[in-house]
Amino acid sequence: SGAKDKDLTVDLLDMYVLCICPLTGLLGMHHWLMGNTKWAKWHACTCGFVCVGWALDILRLPFLVADHNKRARVQPLEQV
């Protein structure tokens, strides 16, 4: 068919870079890229939940990325 599947997964290291950087981390860029818009908006409006949520995200980021990647994987269509 010639159509390629888009890989919508994210890399844990890339998400750590975004999360640890104060500008992008406090604004919730790691949440925006994973499609967690509710969390991203809260991070942006509260500066990472007054830095507490930002620190907790550093610890829970492997779980957030694994969950996102599990949902984002595109299953190849079966050949007919």
CSV table of N, CA, C and O in Angstrom, one decimal:
chain,number,residue,atom,x,y,z
A,1,SER,N,0.8,-1.2,0.0
A,1,SER,CA,0.0,0.0,0.0
A,1,SER,C,0.9,1.3,0.0
A,1,SER,O,0.4,2.3,-0.4
A,2,GLY,N,2.1,1.2,0.5
A,2,GLY,CA,3.0,2.3,0.4
A,2,GLY,C,2.9,3.3,1.5
A,2,GLY,O,3.8,4.1,1.7
A,3,ALA,N,1.9,3.3,2.3
A,3,ALA,CA,1.7,4.2,3.4
A,3,ALA,C,2.5,3.7,4.6
A,3,ALA,O,2.6,2.6,4.9
A,4,LYS,N,3.3,4.7,5.2
A,4,LYS,CA,4.1,4.3,6.3
A,4,LYS,C,3.4,4.7,7.6
A,4,LYS,O,2.7,5.8,7.7
A,5,ASP,N,3.5,3.9,8.6
A,5,ASP,CA,2.9,4.2,9.9
A,5,ASP,C,3.8,5.2,10.6
A,5,ASP,O,5.0,5.2,10.6
A,6,LYS,N,3.2,6.2,11.3
A,6,LYS,CA,3.9,7.2,12.0
A,6,LYS,C,4.2,6.6,13.4
A,6,LYS,O,3.4,6.0,14.0
A,7,ASP,N,5.4,6.8,13.8
A,7,ASP,CA,5.8,6.4,15.2
A,7,ASP,C,5.6,7.5,16.1
A,7,ASP,O,6.3,8.5,16.1
A,8,LEU,N,4.6,7.4,17.0
A,8,LEU,CA,4.3,8.5,17.9
A,8,LEU,C,4.9,8.3,19.3
A,8,LEU,O,4.5,9.0,20.2
A,9,THR,N,5.8,7.4,19.4
A,9,THR,CA,6.4,7.1,20.7
A,9,THR,C,7.4,8.2,21.0
A,9,THR,O,7.9,8.9,20.1
A,10,VAL,N,7.8,8.4,22.3
A,10,VAL,CA,8.8,9.3,22.7
A,10,VAL,C,9.9,8.6,23.4
A,10,VAL,O,9.8,7.5,23.9
A,11,ASP,N,11.1,9.3,23.4
A,11,ASP,CA,12.3,8.7,24.0
A,11,ASP,C,12.4,9.2,25.4
A,11,ASP,O,12.2,10.4,25.7
A,12,LEU,N,12.7,8.4,26.3
A,12,LEU,CA,12.8,8.7,27.7
A,12,LEU,C,13.9,9.8,27.9
A,12,LEU,O,13.7,10.7,28.7
A,13,LEU,N,15.0,9.7,27.3
A,13,LEU,CA,16.1,10.6,27.5
A,13,LEU,C,15.7,12.0,27.0
A,13,LEU,O,15.9,13.0,27.7
A,14,ASP,N,15.0,12.1,25.9
A,14,ASP,CA,14.4,13.4,25.4
A,14,ASP,C,13.5,14.0,26.4
A,14,ASP,O,13.5,15.2,26.6
A,15,MET,N,12.6,13.2,27.0
A,15,MET,CA,11.7,13.7,28.0
A,15,MET,C,12.4,14.1,29.2
A,15,MET,O,12.0,15.1,29.8
A,16,TYR,N,13.5,13.4,29.6
A,16,TYR,CA,14.2,13.9,30.8
A,16,TYR,C,14.9,15.3,30.5
A,16,TYR,O,14.9,16.1,31.4
A,17,VAL,N,15.4,15.5,29.3
A,17,VAL,CA,16.0,16.8,29.0
A,17,VAL,C,14.9,17.9,29.1
A,17,VAL,O,15.2,18.9,29.6
A,18,LEU,N,13.7,17.6,28.5
A,18,LEU,CA,12.7,18.6,28.6
A,18,LEU,C,12.2,18.8,30.0
A,18,LEU,O,11.9,19.9,30.4
A,19,CYS,N,12.1,17.8,30.8
A,19,CYS,CA,11.6,17.9,32.2
A,19,CYS,C,12.6,18.6,33.1
A,19,CYS,O,12.2,19.4,33.9
A,20,ILE,N,13.9,18.3,33.0
A,20,ILE,CA,14.9,18.8,33.9
A,20,ILE,C,15.2,20.2,33.6
A,20,ILE,O,15.5,21.0,34.5
A,21,CYS,N,15.1,20.7,32.3
A,21,CYS,CA,15.4,22.1,32.0
A,21,CYS,C,14.3,22.9,32.7
A,21,CYS,O,13.1,22.7,32.5
A,22,PRO,N,14.7,23.9,33.5
A,22,PRO,CA,13.7,24.7,34.2
A,22,PRO,C,12.7,25.3,33.3
A,22,PRO,O,11.5,25.3,33.7
A,23,LEU,N,13.1,25.9,32.2
A,23,LEU,CA,12.1,26.6,31.4
A,23,LEU,C,11.0,25.7,30.9
A,23,LEU,O,9.8,25.9,31.0
A,24,THR,N,11.5,24.6,30.2
A,24,THR,CA,10.5,23.7,29.6
A,24,THR,C,9.8,22.7,30.7
A,24,THR,O,8.7,22.4,30.5
A,25,GLY,N,10.6,22.4,31.7
A,25,GLY,CA,10.0,21.5,32.7
A,25,GLY,C,8.9,22.2,33.6
A,25,GLY,O,7.9,21.6,33.8
A,26,LEU,N,9.1,23.4,34.0
A,26,LEU,CA,8.1,24.1,34.8
A,26,LEU,C,6.9,24.4,33.9
A,26,LEU,O,5.8,24.6,34.5
A,27,LEU,N,7.1,24.6,32.6
A,27,LEU,CA,5.9,24.8,31.8
A,27,LEU,C,5.2,23.6,31.3
A,27,LEU,O,4.2,23.6,30.6
A,28,GLY,N,5.8,22.4,31.6
A,28,GLY,CA,5.1,21.1,31.3
A,28,GLY,C,5.3,20.7,29.9
A,28,GLY,O,4.4,19.9,29.4
A,29,MET,N,6.4,21.0,29.2
A,29,MET,CA,6.6,20.6,27.8
A,29,MET,C,6.6,19.1,27.7
A,29,MET,O,6.1,18.6,26.7
A,30,HIS,N,7.1,18.4,28.7
A,30,HIS,CA,7.1,17.0,28.6
A,30,HIS,C,5.7,16.4,28.5
A,30,HIS,O,5.5,15.4,27.9
A,31,HIS,N,4.8,17.0,29.2
A,31,HIS,CA,3.4,16.6,29.2
A,31,HIS,C,2.7,17.0,27.9
A,31,HIS,O,2.0,16.2,27.3
A,32,TRP,N,3.0,18.2,27.3
A,32,TRP,CA,2.5,18.6,26.0
A,32,TRP,C,2.8,17.5,25.0
A,32,TRP,O,2.0,17.1,24.2
A,33,LEU,N,4.1,17.1,24.9
A,33,LEU,CA,4.6,16.2,23.9
A,33,LEU,C,4.0,14.8,24.0
A,33,LEU,O,3.9,14.1,23.0
A,34,MET,N,3.6,14.5,25.2
A,34,MET,CA,3.0,13.1,25.4
A,34,MET,C,1.5,13.2,25.3
A,34,MET,O,0.8,12.2,25.5
A,35,GLY,N,0.9,14.4,25.0
A,35,GLY,CA,-0.5,14.5,24.9
A,35,GLY,C,-1.3,14.6,26.2
A,35,GLY,O,-2.5,14.5,26.2
A,36,ASN,N,-0.6,14.8,27.3
A,36,ASN,CA,-1.2,15.0,28.6
A,36,ASN,C,-1.6,16.5,28.8
A,36,ASN,O,-1.0,17.2,29.6
A,37,THR,N,-2.6,16.9,28.0
A,37,THR,CA,-2.8,18.4,28.0
A,37,THR,C,-3.3,18.9,29.3
A,37,THR,O,-3.0,20.0,29.7
A,38,LYS,N,-4.1,18.1,30.0
A,38,LYS,CA,-4.6,18.6,31.3
A,38,LYS,C,-3.4,18.8,32.3
A,38,LYS,O,-3.4,19.9,32.9
A,39,TRP,N,-2.5,17.9,32.4
A,39,TRP,CA,-1.3,18.1,33.2
A,39,TRP,C,-0.5,19.2,32.7
A,39,TRP,O,0.1,20.0,33.5
A,40,ALA,N,-0.3,19.3,31.4
A,40,ALA,CA,0.5,20.4,30.8
A,40,ALA,C,-0.1,21.8,31.2
A,40,ALA,O,0.7,22.7,31.5
A,41,LYS,N,-1.4,21.9,31.1
A,41,LYS,CA,-2.0,23.2,31.4
A,41,LYS,C,-1.8,23.6,32.9
A,41,LYS,O,-1.5,24.7,33.2
A,42,TRP,N,-1.9,22.6,33.8
A,42,TRP,CA,-1.7,22.8,35.2
A,42,TRP,C,-0.2,23.2,35.5
A,42,TRP,O,0.0,24.1,36.3
A,43,HIS,N,0.7,22.5,34.8
A,43,HIS,CA,2.1,22.8,35.0
A,43,HIS,C,2.4,24.2,34.5
A,43,HIS,O,3.1,25.0,35.2
A,44,ALA,N,1.8,24.6,33.4
A,44,ALA,CA,2.1,26.0,32.8
A,44,ALA,C,1.5,27.0,33.7
A,44,ALA,O,2.1,28.1,33.9
A,45,CYS,N,0.3,26.8,34.3
A,45,CYS,CA,-0.4,27.8,35.1
A,45,CYS,C,0.2,27.9,36.5
A,45,CYS,O,0.0,28.9,37.2
A,46,THR,N,0.8,26.9,37.0
A,46,THR,CA,1.3,26.9,38.4
A,46,THR,C,2.8,26.7,38.5
A,46,THR,O,3.3,26.5,39.6
A,47,CYS,N,3.5,26.9,37.4
A,47,CYS,CA,5.0,26.7,37.4
A,47,CYS,C,5.4,25.3,38.0
A,47,CYS,O,6.1,25.2,39.0
A,48,GLY,N,4.8,24.3,37.4
A,48,GLY,CA,5.1,22.9,37.8
A,48,GLY,C,4.6,22.6,39.2
A,48,GLY,O,5.3,22.0,40.0
A,49,PHE,N,3.4,23.1,39.5
A,49,PHE,CA,2.8,22.9,40.9
A,49,PHE,C,3.7,23.4,41.9
A,49,PHE,O,4.0,22.7,42.9
A,50,VAL,N,4.2,24.7,41.7
A,50,VAL,CA,5.1,25.3,42.6
A,50,VAL,C,6.4,24.5,42.8
A,50,VAL,O,6.8,24.3,44.0
A,51,CYS,N,6.9,23.9,41.8
A,51,CYS,CA,8.1,23.1,41.7
A,51,CYS,C,7.9,21.7,42.3
A,51,CYS,O,8.7,20.8,42.0
A,52,VAL,N,6.9,21.4,43.1
A,52,VAL,CA,6.8,20.1,43.7
A,52,VAL,C,6.4,19.1,42.7
A,52,VAL,O,6.9,18.0,42.6
A,53,GLY,N,5.4,19.4,41.8
A,53,GLY,CA,5.0,18.5,40.7
A,53,GLY,C,6.1,18.3,39.8
A,53,GLY,O,6.3,17.2,39.2
A,54,TRP,N,6.9,19.3,39.5
A,54,TRP,CA,8.1,19.2,38.6
A,54,TRP,C,9.1,18.2,39.2
A,54,TRP,O,9.5,17.3,38.5
A,55,ALA,N,9.4,18.2,40.5
A,55,ALA,CA,10.3,17.3,41.1
A,55,ALA,C,9.7,15.9,41.1
A,55,ALA,O,10.4,14.9,40.8
A,56,LEU,N,8.4,15.7,41.3
A,56,LEU,CA,7.8,14.4,41.3
A,56,LEU,C,7.8,13.8,39.9
A,56,LEU,O,8.0,12.6,39.7
A,57,ASP,N,7.6,14.7,38.9
A,57,ASP,CA,7.6,14.2,37.5
A,57,ASP,C,9.0,13.6,37.1
A,57,ASP,O,9.1,12.7,36.3
A,58,ILE,N,10.1,14.2,37.6
A,58,ILE,CA,11.4,13.6,37.4
A,58,ILE,C,11.5,12.2,37.8
A,58,ILE,O,12.0,11.3,37.2
A,59,LEU,N,10.8,11.9,39.0
A,59,LEU,CA,10.8,10.5,39.5
A,59,LEU,C,9.8,9.6,38.7
A,59,LEU,O,10.1,8.4,38.5
A,60,ARG,N,8.7,10.1,38.3
A,60,ARG,CA,7.7,9.3,37.7
A,60,ARG,C,7.8,9.3,36.1
A,60,ARG,O,7.0,8.6,35.5
A,61,LEU,N,8.7,10.0,35.6
A,61,LEU,CA,8.9,10.1,34.1
A,61,LEU,C,9.0,8.8,33.4
A,61,LEU,O,8.4,8.6,32.4
A,62,PRO,N,9.8,7.8,33.9
A,62,PRO,CA,9.8,6.5,33.2
A,62,PRO,C,8.5,5.8,33.1
A,62,PRO,O,8.2,5.2,32.0
A,63,PHE,N,7.6,6.0,34.1
A,63,PHE,CA,6.3,5.4,34.0
A,63,PHE,C,5.4,6.2,33.1
A,63,PHE,O,4.6,5.6,32.3
A,64,LEU,N,5.5,7.5,33.1
A,64,LEU,CA,4.7,8.3,32.1
A,64,LEU,C,5.1,8.0,30.7
A,64,LEU,O,4.2,7.9,29.8
A,65,VAL,N,6.4,7.9,30.4
A,65,VAL,CA,6.8,7.6,29.0
A,65,VAL,C,6.4,6.2,28.6
A,65,VAL,O,5.9,6.0,27.5
A,66,ALA,N,6.5,5.2,29.5
A,66,ALA,CA,6.1,3.8,29.2
A,66,ALA,C,4.6,3.8,28.9
A,66,ALA,O,4.2,3.1,27.9
A,67,ASP,N,3.8,4.5,29.7
A,67,ASP,CA,2.4,4.5,29.5
A,67,ASP,C,2.1,5.2,28.1
A,67,ASP,O,1.2,4.7,27.4
A,68,HIS,N,2.7,6.3,27.9
A,68,HIS,CA,2.5,7.0,26.6
A,68,HIS,C,2.8,6.1,25.4
A,68,HIS,O,2.1,6.0,24.4
A,69,ASN,N,4.0,5.5,25.5
A,69,ASN,CA,4.5,4.7,24.4
A,69,ASN,C,3.6,3.4,24.1
A,69,ASN,O,3.4,3.0,23.0
A,70,LYS,N,3.1,2.9,25.2
A,70,LYS,CA,2.2,1.8,25.1
A,70,LYS,C,0.9,2.2,24.3
A,70,LYS,O,0.4,1.4,23.5
A,71,ARG,N,0.4,3.4,24.6
A,71,ARG,CA,-0.8,3.8,23.9
A,71,ARG,C,-0.5,4.3,22.5
A,71,ARG,O,-1.4,4.3,21.7
A,72,ALA,N,0.7,4.8,22.3
A,72,ALA,CA,1.0,5.4,21.0
A,72,ALA,C,1.5,4.4,19.9
A,72,ALA,O,1.5,4.8,18.7
A,73,ARG,N,1.8,3.3,20.3
A,73,ARG,CA,2.3,2.3,19.3
A,73,ARG,C,1.2,2.0,18.3
A,73,ARG,O,0.1,1.7,18.6
A,74,VAL,N,1.6,2.1,17.0
A,74,VAL,CA,0.7,1.8,15.9
A,74,VAL,C,0.9,0.4,15.5
A,74,VAL,O,2.0,0.0,15.1
A,75,GLN,N,-0.1,-0.4,15.6
A,75,GLN,CA,0.0,-1.8,15.2
A,75,GLN,C,-0.1,-1.9,13.7
A,75,GLN,O,-0.9,-1.3,13.1
A,76,PRO,N,0.8,-2.7,13.1
A,76,PRO,CA,0.8,-2.8,11.6
A,76,PRO,C,-0.4,-3.6,11.2
A,76,PRO,O,-0.9,-4.5,11.9
A,77,LEU,N,-1.0,-3.1,10.1
A,77,LEU,CA,-2.1,-3.8,9.5
A,77,LEU,C,-1.8,-5.2,9.0
A,77,LEU,O,-0.7,-5.4,8.4
A,78,GLU,N,-2.6,-6.1,9.2
A,78,GLU,CA,-2.4,-7.5,8.6
A,78,GLU,C,-2.5,-7.5,7.1
A,78,GLU,O,-3.3,-6.8,6.6
A,79,GLN,N,-1.6,-8.2,6.5
A,79,GLN,CA,-1.6,-8.3,5.1
A,79,GLN,C,-2.7,-9.2,4.6
A,79,GLN,O,-2.9,-10.3,5.2
A,80,VAL,N,-3.5,-8.8,3.7
A,80,VAL,CA,-4.6,-9.6,3.2
A,80,VAL,C,-4.2,-10.5,2.0
A,80,VAL,O,-3.5,-10.1,1.2
